Coordinates of N, CA and C in Angstrom, one line a residue:
M25 N -13.4 61.7 -31.9 CA -14.5 60.7 -32.3 C -14.0 59.3 -32.1
R26 N -12.7 58.9 -32.1 CA -12.3 57.7 -31.8 C -12.9 56.9 -30.6
P27 N -12.8 57.5 -29.4 CA -13.5 56.8 -28.2 C -15.0 56.5 -28.6
A28 N -15.7 57.3 -29.3 CA -17.2 57.0 -29.5 C -17.3 55.7 -30.4
V29 N -16.3 55.6 -31.3 CA -16.4 54.5 -32.2 C -16.0 53.2 -31.4
V30 N -15.0 53.2 -30.6 CA -14.8 52.1 -29.7 C -15.8 51.7 -28.9
A31 N -16.7 52.7 -28.3 CA -17.7 52.4 -27.4 C -18.8 51.6 -28.2
T32 N -19.0 52.2 -29.4 CA -20.0 51.5 -30.3 C -19.8 50.0 -30.6
L33 N -18.5 49.7 -30.9 CA -18.1 48.4 -31.3 C -18.2 47.4 -30.1
V34 N -17.8 48.1 -28.7 CA -18.0 47.2 -27.7 C -19.3 46.8 -27.3
S35 N -20.3 47.8 -27.5 CA -21.7 47.5 -27.1 C -22.4 46.6 -28.1
A36 N -21.6 46.5 -29.3 CA -22.2 45.6 -30.2 C -21.8 44.2 -30.1
C37 N -20.6 44.0 -29.3 CA -20.1 42.5 -29.2 C -21.1 41.4 -28.9
P38 N -22.1 41.7 -28.0 CA -23.0 40.5 -27.9 C -23.7 40.2 -29.2
L39 N -24.1 41.1 -29.9 CA -24.8 40.7 -31.2 C -23.6 40.0 -32.1
V40 N -22.5 40.4 -32.0 CA -21.5 39.6 -32.9 C -21.3 38.3 -32.5
L41 N -21.3 38.2 -31.1 CA -21.0 36.8 -30.7 C -22.2 35.9 -30.7
G42 N -23.3 36.4 -31.2 CA -24.5 35.5 -31.5 C -25.4 35.4 -30.3
A43 N -25.5 36.4 -29.4 CA -26.5 36.4 -28.3 C -27.9 36.5 -28.8
A44 N -28.8 35.6 -28.3 CA -30.0 35.5 -28.9 C -31.0 36.8 -28.4
P45 N -31.8 37.3 -29.3 CA -32.6 38.5 -28.8 C -33.5 38.2 -27.8
A46 N -34.0 39.2 -27.0 CA -34.9 38.9 -25.9 C -36.2 38.3 -26.2
D47 N -36.6 38.4 -27.4 CA -37.9 37.8 -27.8 C -37.8 36.3 -28.5
A48 N -36.6 35.9 -28.5 CA -36.3 34.6 -29.0 C -36.9 33.4 -28.1
P49 N -37.2 32.2 -28.7 CA -37.7 31.2 -27.8 C -36.9 31.0 -26.6
L50 N -37.4 30.7 -25.5 CA -36.5 30.4 -24.3 C -35.3 29.4 -24.5
P51 N -35.5 28.3 -25.2 CA -34.2 27.5 -25.3 C -33.0 28.3 -26.1
A52 N -33.5 29.1 -27.0 CA -32.5 29.8 -27.8 C -31.6 30.8 -26.8
R53 N -32.2 31.1 -25.7 CA -31.7 32.1 -24.8 C -30.8 31.5 -23.7
M54 N -30.9 30.1 -23.7 CA -30.4 29.3 -22.7 C -28.8 29.1 -22.9
A55 N -28.1 28.8 -21.8 CA -26.5 28.6 -21.9 C -26.4 27.2 -22.6
D56 N -27.4 26.2 -22.3 CA -27.2 24.9 -22.7 C -28.5 24.2 -22.8
T57 N -28.7 23.4 -23.8 CA -30.0 22.7 -23.7 C -29.8 21.2 -23.8
G58 N -28.6 20.6 -23.5 CA -28.4 19.2 -23.5 C -27.9 18.6 -24.8
G59 N -28.0 19.4 -25.9 CA -27.5 18.9 -27.2 C -28.3 18.1 -28.1
G60 N -29.5 17.9 -27.5 CA -30.6 17.0 -28.2 C -31.6 17.9 -29.2
G61 N -32.5 17.3 -29.5 CA -33.4 17.9 -30.4 C -34.9 18.1 -29.6
Q62 N -35.0 17.9 -28.4 CA -36.2 18.1 -27.6 C -35.6 18.6 -26.4
L63 N -36.6 19.4 -25.7 CA -36.3 19.9 -24.2 C -37.5 20.4 -23.6
I64 N -37.6 20.1 -22.2 CA -38.6 20.5 -21.3 C -38.0 21.6 -20.6
T65 N -38.9 22.6 -20.4 CA -38.4 23.8 -19.5 C -39.5 23.9 -18.4
A66 N -39.0 23.9 -17.1 CA -39.9 24.2 -16.0 C -39.4 25.5 -15.4
V67 N -40.4 26.5 -15.3 CA -39.9 27.9 -14.9 C -40.9 28.4 -13.8
A68 N -40.3 28.8 -12.7 CA -41.0 29.6 -11.7 C -40.6 31.0 -11.7
A69 N -41.5 31.9 -11.2 CA -41.1 33.4 -11.2 C -40.0 33.7 -10.4
K70 N -39.8 33.1 -9.3 CA -38.7 33.3 -8.3 C -38.5 32.1 -7.5
A71 N -37.4 32.2 -6.8 CA -36.9 31.0 -6.1 C -38.0 30.6 -4.9
G72 N -38.8 31.5 -4.4 CA -39.7 31.0 -3.5 C -40.9 30.7 -3.9
S73 N -41.2 30.5 -5.2 CA -42.4 30.1 -5.9 C -42.7 28.6 -5.8
T74 N -44.1 28.3 -5.8 CA -44.3 26.9 -5.7 C -45.1 26.5 -6.9
S75 N -45.2 27.4 -7.8 CA -46.0 27.0 -9.0 C -45.3 27.8 -10.3
G76 N -45.6 27.3 -11.5 CA -45.0 27.9 -12.6 C -45.4 27.3 -13.8
T77 N -44.6 27.2 -14.8 CA -45.1 26.7 -16.3 C -44.0 25.6 -16.7
V78 N -44.5 24.5 -17.2 CA -43.8 23.7 -17.9 C -44.1 23.8 -19.5
N79 N -43.1 23.9 -20.2 CA -43.2 23.9 -21.6 C -42.3 22.8 -22.3
W80 N -42.8 22.2 -23.5 CA -41.7 21.3 -24.0 C -41.7 21.7 -25.5
W81 N -40.4 21.5 -26.0 CA -39.9 22.2 -27.2 C -39.3 21.1 -28.2
D82 N -39.4 21.3 -29.5 CA -38.8 20.6 -30.5 C -37.8 21.5 -31.3
R83 N -36.7 21.0 -31.6 CA -35.8 21.8 -32.5 C -36.0 21.4 -33.9
R84 N -36.4 22.3 -34.7 CA -36.8 22.0 -36.1 C -36.1 23.0 -37.1
D85 N -35.3 22.4 -38.0 CA -34.7 23.4 -39.0 C -33.9 24.5 -38.3
G86 N -33.2 24.0 -37.2 CA -32.3 25.0 -36.5 C -33.1 25.9 -35.5
R87 N -34.4 25.8 -35.4 CA -35.1 26.8 -34.5 C -35.9 26.0 -33.7
W88 N -36.0 26.5 -32.3 CA -36.7 25.8 -31.2 C -38.3 26.2 -31.3
V89 N -39.2 25.2 -31.4 CA -40.6 25.5 -31.5 C -41.4 24.8 -30.3
K90 N -42.3 25.6 -29.7 CA -43.0 25.1 -28.7 C -44.0 24.0 -29.0
A91 N -44.1 22.9 -28.3 CA -44.7 21.8 -28.8 C -46.0 21.5 -27.8
G92 N -45.8 22.2 -26.6 CA -46.8 22.0 -25.5 C -46.6 23.0 -24.3
S93 N -47.6 23.1 -23.4 CA -47.4 23.9 -22.2 C -48.5 23.5 -21.3
A94 N -48.0 23.6 -19.9 CA -49.0 23.2 -18.8 C -48.6 23.9 -17.5
A95 N -49.6 24.2 -16.7 CA -49.2 24.7 -15.3 C -48.5 23.6 -14.7
A96 N -47.6 24.1 -13.8 CA -46.7 23.3 -13.0 C -46.5 23.6 -11.5
R97 N -46.3 22.7 -10.8 CA -46.0 22.9 -9.3 C -44.7 22.4 -8.9
F98 N -44.0 23.1 -7.9 CA -42.7 22.9 -7.6 C -42.6 22.5 -6.0
G99 N -41.6 22.6 -5.4 CA -41.4 22.1 -4.0 C -42.1 23.0 -3.1
A100 N -42.5 22.5 -1.8 CA -43.4 23.5 -0.9 C -42.4 24.6 -0.4
K101 N -41.1 24.4 -0.5 CA -40.1 25.5 -0.1 C -39.5 26.1 -1.2
G102 N -40.1 26.1 -2.4 CA -39.5 26.7 -3.6 C -38.3 26.0 -4.4
L103 N -37.4 26.7 -4.9 CA -36.4 26.2 -5.6 C -35.1 26.6 -5.3
V104 N -34.0 25.7 -5.4 CA -32.7 26.1 -5.0 C -31.8 25.4 -5.9
A105 N -30.5 25.9 -6.1 CA -29.6 25.4 -7.0 C -29.3 24.0 -6.7
G106 N -29.4 23.1 -7.7 CA -29.1 21.6 -7.6 C -27.8 21.4 -6.9
T107 N -26.8 22.2 -7.2 CA -25.5 21.9 -6.8 C -25.4 22.1 -5.1
S108 N -26.2 22.8 -4.6 CA -26.2 23.0 -3.1 C -27.4 22.5 -2.3
R109 N -28.3 21.8 -3.1 CA -29.5 21.3 -2.5 C -29.3 20.3 -1.4
K110 N -30.1 20.3 -0.4 CA -30.0 19.4 0.7 C -31.2 18.5 0.7
Q111 N -31.1 17.2 0.9 CA -32.2 16.3 1.1 C -33.1 16.6 2.2
G112 N -34.5 16.3 1.9 CA -35.4 16.6 3.1 C -35.8 18.1 3.1
T113 N -35.5 19.0 2.2 CA -35.6 20.5 2.3 C -37.0 20.8 1.6
N114 N -37.5 19.9 0.9 CA -38.9 20.2 0.1 C -38.6 21.4 -0.9
T115 N -37.4 21.3 -1.5 CA -36.9 22.3 -2.5 C -36.8 21.6 -3.8
T116 N -37.2 22.2 -4.9 CA -36.9 21.7 -6.2 C -35.6 22.1 -6.7
P117 N -34.6 21.1 -7.1 CA -33.4 21.5 -7.7 C -33.2 22.2 -9.1
T118 N -32.7 23.3 -9.2 CA -32.5 23.9 -10.5 C -31.5 23.3 -11.2
G119 N -31.4 23.5 -12.5 CA -30.3 22.9 -13.3 C -30.9 22.3 -14.6
L120 N -29.9 21.5 -15.4 CA -30.3 21.0 -16.6 C -29.9 19.4 -16.5
Y121 N -30.9 18.7 -16.7 CA -30.8 17.3 -16.4 C -31.3 16.3 -17.6
D122 N -30.6 15.0 -17.6 CA -31.2 14.3 -18.6 C -32.5 13.5 -17.9
L123 N -33.2 12.6 -18.7 CA -34.4 12.0 -18.2 C -34.1 10.5 -18.5
P124 N -33.6 9.8 -17.5 CA -33.2 8.4 -17.7 C -34.2 7.5 -18.2
Y125 N -35.5 7.6 -17.7 CA -36.6 6.6 -18.1 C -37.9 7.0 -17.4
A126 N -38.9 6.5 -17.9 CA -40.3 6.8 -17.4 C -40.7 5.6 -16.7
F127 N -41.7 5.9 -15.8 CA -42.4 4.8 -15.0 C -43.8 5.3 -14.7
G128 N -44.5 4.3 -14.1 CA -45.9 4.7 -13.8 C -46.7 3.5 -13.1
I129 N -47.5 3.9 -12.4 CA -48.6 2.8 -11.8 C -49.5 2.4 -12.9
K130 N -49.9 3.2 -13.8 CA -50.7 2.9 -15.0 C -49.7 2.6 -16.2
P131 N -50.3 1.7 -17.1 CA -49.4 1.4 -18.2 C -49.1 2.7 -19.1
A132 N -48.1 2.6 -19.8 CA -47.6 3.7 -20.6 C -48.7 4.1 -21.5
P133 N -49.0 5.5 -21.8 CA -50.0 5.9 -22.6 C -49.7 5.4 -24.2
R134 N -50.7 5.1 -24.9 CA -50.4 4.5 -26.2 C -49.6 5.6 -26.9
G135 N -48.6 5.0 -27.8 CA -47.6 6.0 -28.3 C -46.4 6.4 -27.7
T136 N -46.3 5.9 -26.4 CA -44.9 6.1 -25.6 C -43.9 5.4 -26.3
A137 N -42.8 6.1 -26.6 CA -41.6 5.5 -27.2 C -40.5 5.3 -26.1
Y138 N -40.6 6.1 -25.0 CA -39.6 6.2 -24.0 C -39.6 4.8 -23.2
K139 N -38.4 4.5 -22.7 CA -38.3 3.3 -21.8 C -39.2 3.6 -20.7
Y140 N -40.2 2.6 -20.4 CA -41.1 2.7 -19.3 C -41.3 1.6 -18.4
R141 N -41.1 1.9 -17.2 CA -41.1 0.7 -16.1 C -42.4 0.8 -15.4
L142 N -43.1 -0.3 -15.3 CA -44.4 -0.4 -14.6 C -44.1 -0.6 -13.2
V143 N -44.9 0.2 -12.2 CA -44.7 0.1 -11.0 C -45.5 -1.1 -10.4
R144 N -44.9 -1.9 -9.6 CA -45.5 -3.2 -9.0 C -45.6 -2.9 -7.5
R145 N -46.2 -3.9 -6.9 CA -46.4 -3.8 -5.3 C -45.1 -3.8 -4.7
N146 N -44.0 -4.5 -5.1 CA -42.8 -4.4 -4.3 C -41.6 -3.5 -5.0
S147 N -42.2 -2.4 -5.7 CA -41.4 -1.3 -6.3 C -41.2 -0.2 -5.3
W148 N -39.8 0.1 -5.1 CA -39.6 1.0 -4.0 C -38.4 2.0 -4.8
W149 N -38.3 3.3 -4.2 CA -37.2 4.2 -4.5 C -36.5 4.6 -3.3
C150 N -35.3 4.1 -3.2 CA -34.3 4.2 -2.0 C -33.9 5.8 -1.9
Q151 N -34.0 6.2 -0.7 CA -33.6 7.6 -0.4 C -32.6 7.5 0.9
D152 N -32.2 6.2 1.1 CA -31.4 6.0 2.4 C -29.9 6.4 2.2
D153 N -29.4 7.2 2.8 CA -28.1 7.7 2.6 C -27.0 6.5 2.8
D154 N -27.5 5.7 3.7 CA -26.5 4.5 3.9 C -26.7 3.4 3.1
S155 N -27.5 3.3 2.1 CA -27.7 2.3 1.2 C -27.0 2.1 -0.1
R156 N -26.6 1.2 -0.5 CA -25.9 1.0 -1.8 C -26.8 1.3 -2.9
S157 N -28.2 1.3 -2.6 CA -29.2 1.6 -3.7 C -29.7 3.0 -3.6
Y158 N -28.9 3.9 -3.0 CA -29.4 5.3 -2.8 C -29.7 6.0 -4.2
N159 N -30.9 6.5 -4.2 CA -31.4 7.2 -5.4 C -31.5 6.2 -6.6
R160 N -32.1 5.0 -6.2 CA -32.3 4.1 -7.2 C -33.7 3.3 -7.0
W161 N -34.2 2.8 -8.1 CA -35.3 1.9 -8.1 C -34.8 0.6 -7.4
T162 N -35.6 0.0 -6.6 CA -35.1 -1.3 -6.0 C -36.3 -2.2 -5.9
E163 N -36.3 -3.3 -6.4 CA -37.5 -4.1 -6.3 C -37.0 -5.6 -6.1
P164 N -37.3 -6.3 -5.0 CA -37.9 -5.5 -3.8 C -37.0 -4.5 -3.1
R165 N -37.5 -3.9 -2.1 CA -36.7 -3.0 -1.4 C -35.4 -3.6 -0.8
A166 N -34.3 -2.9 -1.2 CA -32.8 -3.5 -0.8 C -32.9 -3.6 0.8
A167 N -32.2 -4.8 1.2 CA -32.2 -5.1 2.6 C -31.5 -4.0 3.3
D168 N -30.5 -3.2 2.8 CA -29.7 -2.1 3.5 C -30.5 -0.7 3.3
C169 N -31.8 -0.8 2.8 CA -32.4 0.5 2.6 C -33.7 0.4 3.5
R170 N -33.7 1.4 4.5 CA -34.6 1.4 5.6 C -36.1 1.8 4.9
A171 N -37.1 1.2 5.3 CA -38.5 1.6 4.7 C -38.7 3.0 5.0
A172 N -38.4 3.5 6.1 CA -38.7 5.0 6.5 C -37.9 5.9 5.6
H173 N -36.9 5.4 5.0 CA -36.0 6.3 4.0 C -36.3 5.8 2.7
A174 N -37.6 5.4 2.3 CA -37.7 5.0 0.9 C -39.2 5.3 0.6
E175 N -39.3 5.3 -0.7 CA -40.9 5.6 -1.3 C -41.4 4.3 -1.8
H176 N -42.4 3.8 -1.3 CA -43.1 2.7 -1.8 C -44.0 3.2 -3.0
L177 N -43.5 3.0 -4.2 CA -44.0 3.8 -5.3 C -45.5 3.5 -5.5
I178 N -46.1 2.4 -5.3 CA -47.4 2.1 -5.6 C -48.3 2.9 -4.6
S179 N -47.8 3.3 -3.5 CA -48.7 4.0 -2.6 C -48.9 5.5 -2.8
Y180 N -48.2 5.9 -3.9 CA -48.4 7.4 -4.3 C -49.6 7.6 -5.3
G181 N -50.3 6.4 -5.6 CA -51.6 6.5 -6.2 C -51.5 7.5 -7.5
T182 N -52.4 8.3 -7.6 CA -52.4 9.2 -9.0 C -51.1 10.1 -9.2
R183 N -50.4 10.3 -8.1 CA -49.2 11.2 -8.4 C -48.3 10.4 -9.3
Y184 N -48.2 9.1 -9.1 CA -47.2 8.3 -9.8 C -48.0 7.5 -10.9
A185 N -49.1 7.9 -11.3 CA -49.7 7.2 -12.5 C -48.8 7.3 -13.6
Y186 N -48.2 8.4 -13.9 CA -47.2 8.6 -14.9 C -46.0 9.4 -14.3
A187 N -44.8 9.1 -14.7 CA -43.7 10.0 -14.2 C -42.5 9.7 -15.1
L188 N -41.7 10.7 -15.0 CA -40.4 10.7 -15.6 C -39.2 10.9 -14.6
V189 N -38.3 10.1 -14.6 CA -37.1 10.2 -13.7 C -36.3 11.5 -14.1
I190 N -36.1 12.4 -13.3 CA -35.3 13.5 -13.6 C -33.8 13.1 -13.1
G191 N -32.8 13.4 -13.9 CA -31.6 12.9 -13.6 C -30.6 13.7 -12.6
F192 N -31.4 14.4 -11.7 CA -30.8 15.1 -10.5 C -30.2 14.2 -9.7
N193 N -28.7 14.4 -9.4 CA -28.0 13.4 -8.5 C -28.2 11.9 -8.7
Y194 N -28.3 11.7 -10.1 CA -28.5 10.4 -10.5 C -27.3 9.6 -10.9
E195 N -26.6 10.2 -11.8 CA -25.4 9.3 -12.4 C -24.4 9.1 -11.4
R196 N -24.0 9.9 -10.5 CA -23.0 9.9 -9.5 C -23.6 10.4 -8.2
P197 N -24.4 9.6 -7.6 CA -25.2 10.3 -6.3 C -24.3 10.8 -5.3
V198 N -24.5 11.9 -4.8 CA -23.9 12.6 -3.6 C -25.0 12.4 -2.4
R199 N -24.4 11.7 -1.5 CA -25.3 11.5 -0.3 C -25.6 12.5 0.4
G200 N -27.0 12.7 0.8 CA -27.4 13.9 1.5 C -27.9 15.1 0.6
R201 N -27.7 14.9 -0.9 CA -28.2 16.0 -1.7 C -29.7 15.8 -2.1
G202 N -30.0 14.6 -2.2 CA -31.5 14.4 -2.6 C -31.7 13.2 -3.5
A203 N -32.8 12.6 -3.5 CA -33.2 11.5 -4.2 C -34.6 11.4 -4.5
G204 N -35.0 10.7 -5.6 CA -36.3 10.7 -6.0 C -36.9 11.9 -6.5
I205 N -36.3 12.6 -7.4 CA -36.7 13.7 -8.1 C -37.4 13.4 -9.4
F206 N -38.7 13.6 -9.5 CA -39.4 13.2 -10.7 C -40.2 14.4 -11.3
L207 N -40.6 14.2 -12.6 CA -41.6 14.9 -13.2 C -42.9 14.1 -13.1
H208 N -43.9 14.3 -12.5 CA -45.1 13.5 -12.2 C -46.4 14.2 -12.3
V209 N -47.4 13.5 -11.9 CA -48.7 14.0 -11.9 C -49.0 14.8 -10.6
N210 N -49.8 15.9 -10.7 CA -50.1 16.7 -9.5 C -50.7 15.8 -8.5
G211 N -50.4 16.4 -7.2 CA -51.1 16.0 -6.0 C -52.0 17.1 -5.6
R212 N -52.2 17.1 -4.3 CA -53.2 18.2 -3.8 C -52.5 19.5 -3.7
G213 N -51.2 19.7 -3.7 CA -50.6 21.0 -3.6 C -49.1 20.9 -4.0
A214 N -48.3 21.8 -3.5 CA -46.9 21.8 -3.7 C -46.3 20.4 -3.7
T215 N -45.1 20.2 -4.2 CA -44.4 18.8 -4.1 C -43.3 18.8 -2.9
A216 N -42.7 17.7 -2.7 CA -41.7 17.6 -1.8 C -40.3 17.8 -2.4
G217 N -40.3 18.3 -3.7 CA -39.2 18.6 -4.4 C -39.1 18.4 -5.8
C218 N -40.2 17.6 -6.3 CA -40.4 17.2 -7.8 C -41.0 18.4 -8.5
V219 N -41.1 18.1 -9.8 CA -42.0 19.0 -10.6 C -43.2 18.2 -10.9
S220 N -44.4 18.8 -10.9 CA -45.6 18.1 -11.2 C -46.6 19.0 -12.0
V221 N -47.4 18.3 -13.0 CA -48.2 18.7 -13.9 C -49.4 17.9 -13.9
S222 N -50.5 18.3 -14.6 CA -51.8 17.5 -14.7 C -51.4 16.2 -15.4
A223 N -52.4 15.2 -15.2 CA -52.2 13.9 -15.6 C -52.3 13.9 -17.3
D224 N -53.0 14.9 -17.8 CA -53.1 15.0 -19.2 C -51.8 15.5 -19.7
A225 N -51.3 16.4 -19.0 CA -50.0 16.9 -19.6 C -48.9 15.8 -19.5
M226 N -49.0 15.1 -18.5 CA -47.9 14.0 -18.5 C -48.1 13.0 -19.6
R227 N -49.5 12.7 -20.0 CA -49.6 11.8 -21.1 C -49.2 12.4 -22.3
R228 N -49.4 13.6 -22.5 CA -48.9 14.4 -23.6 C -47.3 14.4 -23.7
I229 N -46.8 14.6 -22.7 CA -45.2 14.7 -22.6 C -44.7 13.2 -23.0
L230 N -45.3 12.2 -22.5 CA -44.8 10.9 -22.6 C -44.9 10.4 -24.1
T231 N -46.0 10.8 -24.7 CA -46.3 10.4 -26.1 C -45.4 11.4 -27.1
W232 N -45.0 12.6 -26.6 CA -44.2 13.3 -27.3 C -42.7 13.1 -27.3
A233 N -42.3 12.6 -26.2 CA -40.8 12.5 -25.9 C -40.2 11.5 -26.8
D234 N -39.2 11.7 -27.5 CA -38.5 10.7 -28.5 C -37.1 10.4 -27.9
P235 N -36.8 9.3 -27.3 CA -35.5 8.9 -26.8 C -34.4 9.3 -27.8
G236 N -34.7 9.0 -29.1 CA -33.7 9.1 -30.0 C -33.3 10.7 -30.3
R237 N -34.1 11.6 -29.8 CA -33.8 13.0 -29.9 C -33.0 13.5 -28.5
N238 N -32.9 12.6 -27.7 CA -32.0 13.0 -26.3 C -32.7 14.2 -25.6
P239 N -33.9 14.1 -25.2 CA -34.5 15.0 -24.4 C -33.8 15.4 -23.1
H240 N -33.9 16.6 -22.7 CA -33.5 16.9 -21.2 C -34.6 17.9 -20.6
L241 N -34.3 18.1 -19.4 CA -35.4 19.0 -18.6 C -34.5 20.0 -17.9
A242 N -34.8 21.2 -18.2 CA -34.2 22.4 -17.4 C -35.1 23.0 -16.4
I243 N -34.8 23.2 -15.2 CA -35.6 23.7 -14.1 C -34.9 25.1 -13.7
G244 N -35.7 26.2 -13.5 CA -35.0 27.4 -13.0 C -36.1 28.6 -12.9
T245 N -35.5 29.7 -12.5 CA -36.5 30.8 -12.3 C -36.6 31.7 -13.4
A246 N -37.3 32.8 -13.5 CA -37.2 33.7 -14.7 C -36.2 34.6 -14.5
S247 N -35.4 34.8 -13.4 CA -34.3 35.7 -13.3 C -33.5 35.3 -12.1
G248 N -32.4 35.9 -11.9 CA -31.6 35.9 -10.7 C -30.6 34.8 -10.7
P249 N -29.9 34.3 -9.7 CA -29.0 33.3 -9.6 C -29.4 32.0 -10.2
T250 N -30.5 31.6 -10.0 CA -31.1 30.3 -10.5 C -31.8 30.6 -11.8
A251 N -31.7 31.6 -12.6 CA -32.4 31.8 -13.7 C -32.2 30.6 -14.7
I252 N -33.2 30.2 -15.5 CA -33.2 29.0 -16.4 C -32.2 29.2 -17.4
T253 N -32.0 30.5 -17.9 CA -31.1 31.0 -18.9 C -29.6 30.5 -18.7
R254 N -29.4 30.4 -17.3 CA -27.9 30.2 -16.9 C -27.6 28.8 -17.0
Y255 N -28.5 27.9 -17.3 CA -28.1 26.5 -17.5 C -28.0 26.0 -18.8

């Protein structure tokens, strides 16, 4: 009978170690949530998906509680691990990221506490691998950042009415991995690598986000190598 007892103990190990049950809120099943009290999750069914769901969560009394939900769009070529993404592939990078600041062509929604930068006519986002301003806002456009390799932010109209900078490849940029990955308002279809939601959802997210609670954003799939629970 001893082997049977050992097998029982081994099978119980995940419960002893505190693995969250399958019906627990998504953040409770993730490997990491960034250590803060707020989290945004962006989930697609599979790596080739161009749509999915964004939820935002609050941690209250040690438990994660959903604060809102919205339909989302992803890159036209689906999702790929952020650590291996290549620039210009129209893929959304999976992973767990901070949210450095918000910006928009429109003024910040009333009640926004997040640092918010208003887009002006000379506001650009540099995506030029050869520029010292790679993956940075530059105003005016930096002399070493070619216009053909930069986004003139004001020209994006409703899409950049409201946005949050996603900290993908931001703190220590790797040339060629990608630049200008945002959570922003929907356009006509899939994105070039960003995550997008409705304008109403962006307004709700911006008025919900509390910089003092260190919000992060996790992007991933429901299962597989890029499953959001791995991040």
